[in-house]
PDB file of C-alpha atoms and ligand atoms in Angstrom:
ATOM      1  CA  MET A 750      -8.916  14.123 -21.713  1.00 88.00           C
ATOM      2  CA  THR A 751      -8.747  10.824 -19.910  1.00 94.00           C
ATOM      3  CA  ALA A 752      -9.366   7.641 -22.074  1.00 96.00           C
ATOM      4  CA  VAL A 753     -10.761   5.012 -20.350  1.00 98.00           C
ATOM      5  CA  VAL A 754      -9.675   1.573 -21.549  1.00 98.00           C
ATOM      6  CA  GLN A 755     -11.590  -1.832 -20.679  1.00 97.00           C
ATOM      7  CA  ARG A 756      -9.868  -4.277 -22.748  1.00 97.00           C
ATOM      8  CA  VAL A 757      -6.637  -5.306 -23.522  1.00 97.00           C
ATOM      9  CA  ALA A 758      -7.044  -5.262 -27.278  1.00 97.00           C
ATOM     10  CA  GLU A 759      -8.250  -1.605 -27.374  1.00 96.00           C
ATOM     11  CA  TRP A 760      -5.290  -0.769 -24.780  1.00 97.00           C
ATOM     12  CA  ASN A 761      -2.761  -2.446 -27.385  1.00 97.00           C
ATOM     13  CA  ARG A 762      -4.265  -0.189 -30.038  1.00 96.00           C
ATOM     14  CA  PHE A 763      -3.444   2.732 -27.641  1.00 93.00           C
ATOM     15  CA  ALA A 764      -0.209   1.445 -26.956  1.00 94.00           C
ATOM     16  CA  ALA A 765       0.918   1.054 -30.544  1.00 95.00           C
ATOM     17  CA  ARG A 766       0.207   4.936 -30.792  1.00 94.00           C
ATOM     18  CA  ILE A 767       2.554   5.570 -28.055  1.00 93.00           C
ATOM     19  CA  ARG A 768       5.680   7.129 -29.123  1.00 93.00           C
ATOM     20  CA  PRO A 769       9.156   5.597 -28.304  1.00 92.00           C
ATOM     21  CA  ALA A 770      10.378   8.568 -26.133  1.00 95.00           C
ATOM     22  CA  GLU A 771       6.900   8.686 -24.264  1.00 97.00           C
ATOM     23  CA  VAL A 772       7.814   7.425 -20.276  1.00 98.00           C
ATOM     24  CA  VAL A 773       4.669   5.649 -19.022  1.00 98.00           C
ATOM     25  CA  GLY A 774       3.946   5.759 -15.274  1.00 98.00           C
ATOM     26  CA  LEU A 775       1.503   3.010 -14.173  1.00 98.00           C
ATOM     27  CA  VAL A 776      -0.365   3.772 -10.713  1.00 99.00           C
ATOM     28  CA  PRO A 777      -2.082   0.533  -9.767  1.00 99.00           C
ATOM     29  CA  THR A 778      -5.550   0.996  -7.891  1.00 98.00           C
ATOM     30  CA  MET A 779      -8.584  -0.809  -6.892  1.00 98.00           C
ATOM     31  CA  GLY A 780     -10.486   2.808  -7.225  1.00 97.00           C
ATOM     32  CA  ALA A 781     -12.710   4.533  -4.706  1.00 96.00           C
ATOM     33  CA  LEU A 782      -9.636   6.971  -5.166  1.00 98.00           C
ATOM     34  CA  HIS A 783      -8.871   9.667  -2.856  1.00 98.00           C
ATOM     35  CA  GLN A 784      -5.861  12.075  -1.771  1.00 98.00           C
ATOM     36  CA  GLY A 785      -3.801   9.011  -1.175  1.00 98.00           C
ATOM     37  CA  HIS A 786      -4.202   7.749  -5.041  1.00 98.00           C
ATOM     38  CA  GLY A 787      -3.932  11.276  -5.998  1.00 98.00           C
ATOM     39  CA  ALA A 788      -0.197  11.918  -4.562  1.00 98.00           C
ATOM     40  CA  LEU A 789       0.688   8.676  -6.436  1.00 98.00           C
ATOM     41  CA  PHE A 790      -0.679  10.466  -9.600  1.00 98.00           C
ATOM     42  CA  GLU A 791       1.333  13.731  -8.789  1.00 98.00           C
ATOM     43  CA  GLU A 792       4.414  11.911  -8.320  1.00 98.00           C
ATOM     44  CA  ALA A 793       4.179  10.082 -11.831  1.00 98.00           C
ATOM     45  CA  GLN A 794       3.037  13.044 -13.508  1.00 98.00           C
ATOM     46  CA  LYS A 795       6.609  14.582 -12.154  1.00 98.00           C
ATOM     47  CA  ARG A 796       8.607  11.752 -13.421  1.00 98.00           C
ATOM     48  CA  CYS A 797       6.415  10.493 -16.860  1.00 98.00           C
ATOM     49  CA  SER A 798       5.511  11.804 -20.020  1.00 98.00           C
ATOM     50  CA  LEU A 799       1.882   9.665 -19.980  1.00 98.00           C
ATOM     51  CA  VAL A 800       0.113   8.428 -16.704  1.00 98.00           C
ATOM     52  CA  VAL A 801      -2.057   5.343 -16.303  1.00 98.00           C
ATOM     53  CA  ALA A 802      -4.102   4.571 -13.669  1.00 98.00           C
ATOM     54  CA  SER A 803      -5.268   1.246 -13.279  1.00 98.00           C
ATOM     55  CA  ILE A 804      -8.881   0.846 -11.732  1.00 98.00           C
ATOM     56  CA  PHE A 805      -9.410  -3.341 -10.838  1.00 98.00           C
ATOM     57  CA  VAL A 806     -10.801  -4.719  -7.696  1.00 98.00           C
ATOM     58  CA  ASN A 807      -8.632  -8.128  -8.032  1.00 98.00           C
ATOM     59  CA  PRO A 808     -10.715 -11.053  -6.836  1.00 97.00           C
ATOM     60  CA  ILE A 809      -7.762 -13.052  -6.213  1.00 97.00           C
ATOM     61  CA  GLN A 810      -6.169 -11.322  -3.600  1.00 97.00           C
ATOM     62  CA  PHE A 811      -9.313 -11.064  -1.246  1.00 95.00           C
ATOM     63  CA  ASN A 812      -9.304 -13.819   1.574  1.00 89.00           C
ATOM     64  CA  GLN A 813     -13.095 -13.079   2.410  1.00 89.00           C
ATOM     65  CA  ARG A 814     -15.589 -13.011  -0.403  1.00 92.00           C
ATOM     66  CA  SER A 815     -17.932 -10.535   1.479  1.00 90.00           C
ATOM     67  CA  ASP A 816     -14.751  -8.108   1.698  1.00 89.00           C
ATOM     68  CA  TYR A 817     -14.389  -8.387  -1.953  1.00 94.00           C
ATOM     69  CA  ASP A 818     -18.184  -8.089  -2.876  1.00 94.00           C
ATOM     70  CA  PHE A 819     -18.532  -5.099  -0.296  1.00 90.00           C
ATOM     71  CA  TYR A 820     -15.549  -3.219  -1.946  1.00 92.00           C
ATOM     72  CA  PRO A 821     -16.679   0.301  -3.222  1.00 92.00           C
ATOM     73  CA  ARG A 822     -16.813   0.436  -6.884  1.00 95.00           C
ATOM     74  CA  VAL A 823     -17.205   4.059  -8.176  1.00 96.00           C
ATOM     75  CA  LEU A 824     -15.916   4.149 -11.416  1.00 97.00           C
ATOM     76  CA  GLU A 825     -18.053   6.921 -12.570  1.00 97.00           C
ATOM     77  CA  GLU A 826     -16.437   9.146  -9.728  1.00 98.00           C
ATOM     78  CA  ASP A 827     -12.985   7.859 -10.171  1.00 98.00           C
ATOM     79  CA  VAL A 828     -13.112   8.794 -13.837  1.00 98.00           C
ATOM     80  CA  ALA A 829     -14.191  12.228 -12.634  1.00 98.00           C
ATOM     81  CA  PHE A 830     -10.840  12.183 -10.196  1.00 98.00           C
ATOM     82  CA  CYS A 831      -8.821  11.149 -12.832  1.00 98.00           C
ATOM     83  CA  ALA A 832      -9.678  13.659 -15.480  1.00 98.00           C
ATOM     84  CA  ALA A 833      -9.656  16.447 -13.159  1.00 98.00           C
ATOM     85  CA  ARG A 834      -6.170  15.256 -12.160  1.00 98.00           C
ATOM     86  CA  GLY A 835      -5.376  15.212 -15.740  1.00 97.00           C
ATOM     87  CA  VAL A 836      -4.377  11.408 -15.533  1.00 98.00           C
ATOM     88  CA  ASP A 837      -4.109  10.368 -19.584  1.00 98.00           C
ATOM     89  CA  TYR A 838      -5.601   6.675 -19.175  1.00 98.00           C
ATOM     90  CA  ILE A 839      -7.628   4.711 -16.740  1.00 98.00           C
ATOM     91  CA  PHE A 840      -7.078   0.734 -17.636  1.00 98.00           C
ATOM     92  CA  ALA A 841     -10.318  -0.266 -16.183  1.00 98.00           C
ATOM     93  CA  PRO A 842     -10.562  -4.105 -16.954  1.00 98.00           C
ATOM     94  CA  LEU A 843     -13.674  -6.030 -16.326  1.00 94.00           C
ATOM     95  CA  ASP A 844     -13.088  -9.252 -14.303  1.00 94.00           C
ATOM     96  CA  HIS A 845     -13.106 -12.000 -17.402  1.00 94.00           C
ATOM     97  CA  GLU A 846     -10.818  -9.587 -19.404  1.00 97.00           C
ATOM     98  CA  MET A 847      -8.042 -10.167 -16.569  1.00 98.00           C
ATOM     99  CA  TYR A 848      -9.008 -13.612 -15.649  1.00 98.00           C
ATOM    100  CA  PRO A 849     -10.497 -15.319 -19.063  1.00 97.00           C
ATOM    101  CA  GLU A 850      -9.782 -18.242 -17.761  1.00 97.00           C
ATOM    102  CA  PRO A 851      -8.633 -19.787 -14.260  1.00 96.00           C
ATOM    103  CA  GLN A 852      -5.402 -18.477 -13.601  1.00 97.00           C
ATOM    104  CA  ARG A 853      -2.981 -21.329 -13.169  1.00 98.00           C
ATOM    105  CA  VAL A 854       0.191 -19.114 -13.075  1.00 98.00           C
ATOM    106  CA  PHE A 855       1.258 -17.295  -9.750  1.00 98.00           C
ATOM    107  CA  VAL A 856       3.705 -14.876  -8.556  1.00 98.00           C
ATOM    108  CA  GLU A 857       4.886 -16.201  -4.719  1.00 98.00           C
ATOM    109  CA  VAL A 858       7.451 -13.470  -3.460  1.00 98.00           C
ATOM    110  CA  GLU A 859       8.485 -15.971  -0.581  1.00 98.00           C
ATOM    111  CA  ASP A 860       9.492 -14.511   2.760  1.00 98.00           C
ATOM    112  CA  THR A 861       8.537 -10.896   2.361  1.00 98.00           C
ATOM    113  CA  SER A 862       5.005 -12.003   1.952  1.00 98.00           C
ATOM    114  CA  GLU A 863       5.037 -14.204   5.038  1.00 98.00           C
ATOM    115  CA  HIS A 864       5.273 -11.541   7.938  1.00 98.00           C
ATOM    116  CA  LEU A 865       2.833  -8.985   9.141  1.00 98.00           C
ATOM    117  CA  CYS A 866      -0.590  -8.922   6.932  1.00 97.00           C
ATOM    118  CA  GLY A 867       0.712 -12.227   4.929  1.00 96.00           C
ATOM    119  CA  ARG A 868      -0.051 -14.305   8.573  1.00 96.00           C
ATOM    120  CA  SER A 869      -3.582 -13.707   8.739  1.00 93.00           C
ATOM    121  CA  ARG A 870      -4.547 -12.780   4.831  1.00 94.00           C
ATOM    122  CA  PRO A 871      -3.133 -16.469   3.417  1.00 93.00           C
ATOM    123  CA  GLY A 872      -2.821 -15.860  -0.315  1.00 95.00           C
ATOM    124  CA  HIS A 873      -3.342 -12.244  -0.603  1.00 97.00           C
ATOM    125  CA  PHE A 874      -0.013 -11.047  -1.556  1.00 98.00           C
ATOM    126  CA  ARG A 875       0.330 -14.120  -4.278  1.00 98.00           C
ATOM    127  CA  GLY A 876      -3.000 -12.475  -5.888  1.00 98.00           C
ATOM    128  CA  VAL A 877      -1.302  -9.132  -5.250  1.00 98.00           C
ATOM    129  CA  ALA A 878       1.925  -9.869  -7.098  1.00 98.00           C
ATOM    130  CA  THR A 879       0.129 -11.867  -9.746  1.00 98.00           C
ATOM    131  CA  VAL A 880      -2.067  -9.264 -10.747  1.00 98.00           C
ATOM    132  CA  VAL A 881       0.946  -6.416 -10.305  1.00 98.00           C
ATOM    133  CA  MET A 882       2.363  -8.641 -12.634  1.00 98.00           C
ATOM    134  CA  LYS A 883      -0.205  -8.915 -15.331  1.00 98.00           C
ATOM    135  CA  LEU A 884      -0.337  -5.310 -15.218  1.00 98.00           C
ATOM    136  CA  PHE A 885       3.110  -4.993 -15.750  1.00 98.00           C
ATOM    137  CA  GLN A 886       2.699  -7.298 -18.811  1.00 98.00           C
ATOM    138  CA  ILE A 887      -0.273  -5.628 -20.197  1.00 98.00           C
ATOM    139  CA  LEU A 888       0.871  -2.279 -19.597  1.00 98.00           C
ATOM    140  CA  ARG A 889       4.369  -2.076 -20.084  1.00 97.00           C
ATOM    141  CA  PRO A 890       5.107   0.759 -18.167  1.00 98.00           C
ATOM    142  CA  GLN A 891       8.633   1.957 -17.593  1.00 98.00           C
ATOM    143  CA  VAL A 892       7.739   3.345 -13.940  1.00 98.00           C
ATOM    144  CA  ALA A 893       5.691   2.364 -11.343  1.00 99.00           C
ATOM    145  CA  PHE A 894       3.901   3.858  -8.511  1.00 99.00           C
ATOM    146  CA  PHE A 895       2.877   2.540  -4.615  1.00 99.00           C
ATOM    147  CA  GLY A 896       2.437   3.869  -1.685  1.00 98.00           C
ATOM    148  CA  GLU A 897       4.167   3.273   1.621  1.00 98.00           C
ATOM    149  CA  LYS A 898       0.650   3.128   3.364  1.00 98.00           C
ATOM    150  CA  ASP A 899       0.645  -0.555   2.107  1.00 98.00           C
ATOM    151  CA  TYR A 900       4.501  -0.755   2.741  1.00 98.00           C
ATOM    152  CA  GLN A 901       4.633  -4.525   3.034  1.00 98.00           C
ATOM    153  CA  GLN A 902       3.181  -4.561  -0.595  1.00 98.00           C
ATOM    154  CA  LEU A 903       5.641  -2.173  -1.970  1.00 98.00           C
ATOM    155  CA  ALA A 904       8.375  -4.403  -0.840  1.00 98.00           C
ATOM    156  CA  ILE A 905       6.981  -7.353  -2.356  1.00 98.00           C
ATOM    157  CA  VAL A 906       6.649  -5.585  -5.746  1.00 98.00           C
ATOM    158  CA  ARG A 907      10.474  -4.314  -5.320  1.00 98.00           C
ATOM    159  CA  ARG A 908      11.495  -7.986  -4.537  1.00 98.00           C
ATOM    160  CA  LEU A 909       9.276  -9.342  -7.723  1.00 98.00           C
ATOM    161  CA  VAL A 910      11.034  -6.780 -10.310  1.00 98.00           C
ATOM    162  CA  ARG A 911      14.466  -7.341  -8.683  1.00 98.00           C
ATOM    163  CA  ASP A 912      13.987 -11.476  -8.746  1.00 98.00           C
ATOM    164  CA  LEU A 913      12.245 -11.493 -12.351  1.00 98.00           C
ATOM    165  CA  ASN A 914      14.467  -8.919 -13.822  1.00 98.00           C
ATOM    166  CA  VAL A 915      11.085  -6.904 -14.625  1.00 98.00           C
ATOM    167  CA  PRO A 916      12.619  -3.613 -16.431  1.00 98.00           C
ATOM    168  CA  VAL A 917       9.816  -1.681 -14.183  1.00 98.00           C
ATOM    169  CA  GLU A 918      11.516   1.114 -11.975  1.00 98.00           C
ATOM    170  CA  VAL A 919       9.169   0.672  -8.892  1.00 98.00           C
ATOM    171  CA  VAL A 920       8.744   4.298  -7.135  1.00 98.00           C
ATOM    172  CA  GLY A 921       7.293   4.463  -3.216  1.00 98.00           C
ATOM    173  CA  VAL A 922       5.158   7.381  -2.449  1.00 98.00           C
ATOM    174  CA  PRO A 923       4.569   8.557   1.380  1.00 98.00           C
ATOM    175  CA  THR A 924       1.748   8.055   3.071  1.00 98.00           C
ATOM    176  CA  VAL A 925      -1.279  11.036   2.827  1.00 98.00           C
ATOM    177  CA  ARG A 926      -2.833  11.770   6.164  1.00 98.00           C
ATOM    178  CA  GLU A 927      -5.862  13.442   7.536  1.00 98.00           C
ATOM    179  CA  SER A 928      -5.370  16.162   9.838  1.00 98.00           C
ATOM    180  CA  ASP A 929      -5.550  14.258  12.894  1.00 98.00           C
ATOM    181  CA  GLY A 930      -2.910  11.711  11.408  1.00 98.00           C
ATOM    182  CA  LEU A 931      -4.977   8.634   9.836  1.00 98.00           C
ATOM    183  CA  ALA A 932      -3.885   7.533   7.064  1.00 98.00           C
ATOM    184  CA  LEU A 933      -6.464   8.152   3.863  1.00 98.00           C
ATOM    185  CA  SER A 934      -8.010   4.635   3.039  1.00 97.00           C
ATOM    186  CA  SER A 935     -11.091   3.315   1.219  1.00 93.00           C
ATOM    187  CA  ARG A 936     -11.644   1.463   4.119  1.00 91.00           C
ATOM    188  CA  ASN A 937     -12.180   4.611   6.192  1.00 94.00           C
ATOM    189  CA  ARG A 938     -15.552   5.159   4.742  1.00 91.00           C
ATOM    190  CA  ARG A 939     -16.623   1.872   6.740  1.00 92.00           C
ATOM    191  CA  LEU A 940     -16.249   3.389  10.046  1.00 96.00           C
ATOM    192  CA  ASN A 941     -18.896   5.232  11.736  1.00 97.00           C
ATOM    193  CA  ALA A 942     -18.644   8.403  13.414  1.00 98.00           C
ATOM    194  CA  ALA A 943     -17.624   6.827  16.803  1.00 97.00           C
ATOM    195  CA  GLU A 944     -15.019   4.477  15.336  1.00 98.00           C
ATOM    196  CA  ARG A 945     -13.613   7.311  12.872  1.00 98.00           C
ATOM    197  CA  SER A 946     -12.689   9.400  16.344  1.00 98.00           C
ATOM    198  CA  LEU A 947     -10.829   6.503  17.617  1.00 98.00           C
ATOM    199  CA  ALA A 948      -8.820   5.591  14.347  1.00 98.00           C
ATOM    200  CA  PRO A 949      -6.030   8.284  14.753  1.00 98.00           C
ATOM    201  CA  CYS A 950      -4.850   6.072  17.849  1.00 97.00           C
ATOM    202  CA  LEU A 951      -3.221   3.779  15.212  1.00 98.00           C
ATOM    203  CA  TYR A 952      -0.667   6.519  13.963  1.00 98.00           C
ATOM    204  CA  THR A 953       0.087   7.741  17.800  1.00 98.00           C
ATOM    205  CA  ALA A 954       0.849   4.062  18.677  1.00 98.00           C
ATOM    206  CA  LEU A 955       3.198   4.118  15.633  1.00 98.00           C
ATOM    207  CA  LEU A 956       4.830   7.573  16.915  1.00 98.00           C
ATOM    208  CA  VAL A 957       5.282   6.107  20.416  1.00 98.00           C
ATOM    209  CA  ALA A 958       7.197   3.567  18.770  1.00 98.00           C
ATOM    210  CA  ARG A 959       9.166   5.954  16.524  1.00 98.00           C
ATOM    211  CA  GLN A 960       9.774   8.356  19.361  1.00 98.00           C
ATOM    212  CA  LEU A 961      11.382   5.384  21.730  1.00 98.00           C
ATOM    213  CA  ILE A 962      13.375   4.341  18.927  1.00 98.00           C
ATOM    214  CA  ALA A 963      14.724   7.825  18.273  1.00 97.00           C
ATOM    215  CA  GLY A 964      15.167   8.146  22.059  1.00 96.00           C
ATOM    216  CA  GLY A 965      17.540   5.362  22.119  1.00 96.00           C
ATOM    217  CA  GLU A 966      15.156   2.071  23.054  1.00 96.00           C
ATOM    218  CA  ARG A 967      16.660  -0.755  21.195  1.00 96.00           C
ATOM    219  CA  ASN A 968      14.783  -3.496  22.392  1.00 98.00           C
ATOM    220  CA  ALA A 969      11.928  -4.409  20.188  1.00 98.00           C
ATOM    221  CA  ALA A 970      10.045  -6.185  22.678  1.00 98.00           C
ATOM    222  CA  ALA A 971       9.763  -3.078  25.130  1.00 98.00           C
ATOM    223  CA  ILE A 972       8.886  -0.579  22.176  1.00 98.00           C
ATOM    224  CA  LYS A 973       6.235  -2.967  20.986  1.00 98.00           C
ATOM    225  CA  GLU A 974       4.523  -3.302  24.459  1.00 98.00           C
ATOM    226  CA  ARG A 975       4.359   0.474  24.782  1.00 98.00           C
ATOM    227  CA  ALA A 976       3.167   0.835  21.511  1.00 98.00           C
ATOM    228  CA  ILE A 977       0.548  -1.841  22.096  1.00 98.00           C
ATOM    229  CA  GLN A 978      -0.255  -0.378  25.266  1.00 98.00           C
ATOM    230  CA  VAL A 979      -1.776   2.969  23.549  1.00 97.00           C
ATOM    231  CA  LEU A 980      -4.075   0.459  21.525  1.00 98.00           C
ATOM    232  CA  GLN A 981      -5.191  -1.707  24.014  1.00 97.00           C
ATOM    233  CA  ALA A 982      -6.143   1.475  26.385  1.00 97.00           C
ATOM    234  CA  ILE A 983      -9.154   1.362  23.586  1.00 97.00           C
ATOM    235  CA  PRO A 984     -11.491  -1.503  24.219  1.00 96.00           C
ATOM    236  CA  GLN A 985     -13.131  -1.311  20.986  1.00 97.00           C
ATOM    237  CA  ILE A 986      -9.885  -1.615  19.498  1.00 97.00           C
ATOM    238  CA  ARG A 987      -8.542  -5.457  18.554  1.00 98.00           C
ATOM    239  CA  VAL A 988      -4.790  -5.191  18.176  1.00 98.00           C
ATOM    240  CA  GLU A 989      -3.819  -7.872  15.026  1.00 98.00           C
ATOM    241  CA  TYR A 990      -0.243  -7.281  15.039  1.00 98.00           C
ATOM    242  CA  PHE A 991       2.442  -4.637  15.807  1.00 98.00           C
ATOM    243  CA  GLU A 992       5.921  -4.907  14.616  1.00 98.00           C
ATOM    244  CA  LEU A 993       9.078  -3.843  13.775  1.00 98.00           C
ATOM    245  CA  VAL A 994      10.502  -4.750  10.460  1.00 98.00           C
ATOM    246  CA  ASP A 995      13.248  -5.025   8.341  1.00 98.00           C
ATOM    247  CA  PRO A 996      12.323  -2.375   5.615  1.00 98.00           C
ATOM    248  CA  ASP A 997      14.217  -4.552   2.834  1.00 98.00           C
ATOM    249  CA  THR A 998      12.890  -8.058   3.917  1.00 98.00           C
ATOM    250  CA  ILE A 999       9.979  -7.372   6.197  1.00 98.00           C
ATOM    251  CA  ARG A1000      11.232  -9.846   8.797  1.00 98.00           C
ATOM    252  CA  PRO A1001      10.580  -8.539  12.389  1.00 98.00           C
ATOM    253  CA  VAL A1002      13.474  -7.359  14.012  1.00 98.00           C
ATOM    254  CA  ASP A1003      14.588  -8.279  18.316  1.00 98.00           C
ATOM    255  CA  VAL A1004      17.012  -5.271  18.463  1.00 97.00           C
ATOM    256  CA  VAL A1005      16.765  -2.062  16.487  1.00 98.00           C
ATOM    257  CA  GLU A1006      20.334  -1.448  15.062  1.00 96.00           C
ATOM    258  CA  ALA A1007      19.253   0.200  12.079  1.00 97.00           C
ATOM    259  CA  PRO A1008      16.440   2.145  10.638  1.00 98.00           C
ATOM    260  CA  VAL A1009      13.180   0.038  10.712  1.00 98.00           C
ATOM    261  CA  ARG A1010       9.224   0.386   9.834  1.00 98.00           C
ATOM    262  CA  ALA A1011       7.066   0.347  12.482  1.00 98.00           C
ATOM    263  CA  ALA A1012       3.839  -1.618  11.299  1.00 98.00           C
ATOM    264  CA  THR A1013       0.424  -2.223  12.835  1.00 98.00           C
ATOM    265  CA  ALA A1014      -2.879  -3.709  11.737  1.00 98.00           C
ATOM    266  CA  ILE A1015      -6.141  -3.078  14.178  1.00 98.00           C
ATOM    267  CA  TRP A1016      -9.576  -4.120  14.006  1.00 98.00           C
ATOM    268  CA  ILE A1017     -12.135  -1.455  15.115  1.00 97.00           C
ATOM    269  CA  GLY A1018     -15.632  -3.083  14.651  1.00 95.00           C
ATOM    270  CA  GLU A1019     -15.686  -4.686  11.496  1.00 93.00           C
ATOM    271  CA  THR A1020     -13.183  -2.636   9.675  1.00 94.00           C
ATOM    272  CA  ARG A1021      -9.505  -3.565   9.517  1.00 95.00           C
ATOM    273  CA  LEU A1022      -7.018  -0.734   9.244  1.00 97.00           C
ATOM    274  CA  ILE A1023      -3.011  -0.762   8.430  1.00 98.00           C
ATOM    275  CA  ASP A1024      -0.581   1.674   9.087  1.00 98.00           C
ATOM    276  CA  ASN A1025       3.541   2.181   9.193  1.00 98.00           C
ATOM    277  CA  VAL A1026       6.205   4.497   9.760  1.00 98.00           C
ATOM    278  CA  TYR A1027       9.636   4.784   9.405  1.00 98.00           C
ATOM    279  CA  CYS A1028      11.754   4.809  12.283  1.00 98.00           C
ATOM    280  CA  GLU A1029      15.570   5.549  12.618  1.00 97.00           C
ATOM    281  CA  PRO A1030      17.912   4.985  15.404  1.00 95.00           C
ATOM    282  CA  ARG A1031      20.293   7.832  16.755  1.00 81.00           C
ATOM    283  CA  PRO A1032      23.872   6.152  17.473  1.00 73.00           C
ATOM    284  CA  HIS A1033      24.739   6.443  21.190  1.00 63.00           C
ATOM    285  CA  SER A1034      21.579   8.542  22.026  1.00 53.00           C
ATOM    286  CA  PRO A1035      20.550   8.399  25.532  1.00 55.00           C
ATOM    287  CA  ILE A1036      17.665   6.577  26.626  1.00 57.00           C
ATOM    288  CA  LEU A1037      14.338   9.480  26.660  1.00 61.00           C
ATOM    289  CA  PRO A1038      11.014   9.148  27.630  1.00 63.00           C
ATOM    290  CA  PRO A1039       8.255   9.616  25.183  1.00 62.00           C
ATOM    291  CA  GLN A1040       7.400  13.373  24.660  1.00 66.00           C
ATOM    292  CA  ASP A1041       4.186  14.565  23.710  1.00 66.00           C
ATOM    293  CA  ILE A1042       3.585  13.395  20.514  1.00 64.00           C
ATOM    294  CA  ALA A1043       2.876  16.064  17.644  1.00 60.00           C
ATOM    295  CA  LEU A1044       0.761  14.925  14.591  1.00 62.00           C
ATOM    296  CA  PRO A1045       0.898  14.437  12.056  1.00 55.00           C
ATOM    297  CA  HIS A1046       4.471  15.087  10.608  1.00 54.00           C
ATOM    298  CA  GLU A1047       6.181  12.049   9.309  1.00 56.00           C
ATOM    299  CA  PRO A1048      10.015  12.217   7.931  1.00 52.00           C
ATOM    300  CA  HIS A1049       9.753  10.808   4.320  1.00 55.00           C
ATOM    301  CA  ASP A1050      12.173   7.338   4.214  1.00 56.00           C
ATOM    302  CA  THR A1051      14.398   7.929   1.130  1.00 50.00           C
ATOM    303  CA  SER A1052      16.596   4.783   1.907  1.00 50.00           C
ATOM    304  CA  ASN A1053      14.221   2.625  -0.765  1.00 48.00           C
ATOM    305  CA  VAL A1054      13.029   5.287  -3.395  1.00 40.00           C
TER     306      VAL A1054
HETATM  307  P1  AMP B 253      -5.407   0.705  -3.417  1.00 70.11           P
HETATM  308  O1  AMP B 253      -6.357   1.324  -4.165  1.00 70.11           O
HETATM  309  O2  AMP B 253      -5.828   0.676  -1.820  1.00 70.11           O
HETATM  310  O3  AMP B 253      -5.244  -0.499  -3.732  1.00 70.11           O
HETATM  311  O4  AMP B 253      -4.457   1.749  -3.287  1.00 70.11           O
HETATM  312  C1  AMP B 253      -3.700   2.088  -4.295  1.00 70.11           C
HETATM  313  C2  AMP B 253      -2.607   2.425  -4.233  1.00 70.11           C
HETATM  314  O5  AMP B 253      -2.698   3.804  -3.424  1.00 70.11           O
HETATM  315  C3  AMP B 253      -1.284   1.437  -3.785  1.00 70.11           C
HETATM  316  O6  AMP B 253      -0.366   1.565  -3.966  1.00 70.11           O
HETATM  317  C4  AMP B 253      -1.649   1.804  -2.107  1.00 70.11           C
HETATM  318  O7  AMP B 253      -0.302   2.118  -1.362  1.00 70.11           O
HETATM  319  C5  AMP B 253      -1.517   3.586  -2.310  1.00 70.11           C
HETATM  320  N1  AMP B 253      -2.351   4.415  -1.264  1.00 70.11           N
HETATM  321  C6  AMP B 253      -3.427   4.080  -0.725  1.00 70.11           C
HETATM  322  N2  AMP B 253      -3.713   4.819   0.348  1.00 70.11           N
HETATM  323  C7  AMP B 253      -2.605   5.849   0.128  1.00 70.11           C
HETATM  324  C8  AMP B 253      -2.365   6.782   1.102  1.00 70.11           C
HETATM  325  N3  AMP B 253      -2.955   7.433   2.173  1.00 70.11           N
HETATM  326  N4  AMP B 253      -1.261   7.599   0.808  1.00 70.11           N
HETATM  327  C9  AMP B 253      -0.461   7.071   0.171  1.00 70.11           C
HETATM  328  N5  AMP B 253      -0.474   6.325  -0.696  1.00 70.11           N
HETATM  329  C10 AMP B 253      -2.011   5.348  -0.493  1.00 70.11           C
END
């Protein structure tokens, strides 16, 4: 049975009964759950004896009021989703439970937050880091699970626990994709049929970058240009960024000398989509032209897990 907890005091009563031997795993989410979240629950169940899913649409991480207002909220469906997967607890606080008074203390992860999505979404990662820290304080997990789908967020949380000595092990979980390569996302529901049919190009462009890197190309500008061409070939798509970044610091690189994360954000109509893949250079390999891209196989980056 999945218990739904909406108040901190109520959680504290449950927590008092959790035996010291239990390993509590937290999967923070904003709800509208799909199989991407499901993969996080599965990983949590492998490593932990008790799994808590938090479901909270965090107002302080949204830059646009309309984005926050229209974020899907389907708690009943989410409860059924969690129950079917054996999640032990859902922590689904109301806004005033998380923010009973205006928040005056924020967690700012410098540098890591400033690249990629941080450039176009000021304050977003401050909101994310702050709510993650609050959830850690309230729920006291030993392990927390985050998707590589939001790779910059994962890197920020890793840095947060390192710099603030937070006793939580952070585990990254590989991105779950549709059969055509599109990463599962709650935002995919906003795409109409025509937009949905264009969306896999996001992954295709990332695979072009990965293949160029595996083929020996080192020049980031040249790689980005080729990948962006794939996206710009589709007039309905607007590219916000395409970058090759250091997997730990998220700083863009000019020369690919070590594994990087290729990351991109695009707009299709009114919907913003992000995705990223792990890319590994093969030392001393000759430069090869890109081959036909096979979807959707993705080797798992184990370097950070
Ligand atoms: P969200 O509910 O969108 O805030 O996502 C909650 C968690 O699920 C985050 O750690 C995401 O990175 C992760 N997640 C979302 N989509 C996927 C996916 N397709 N594959 C793996 N993890 C995902």
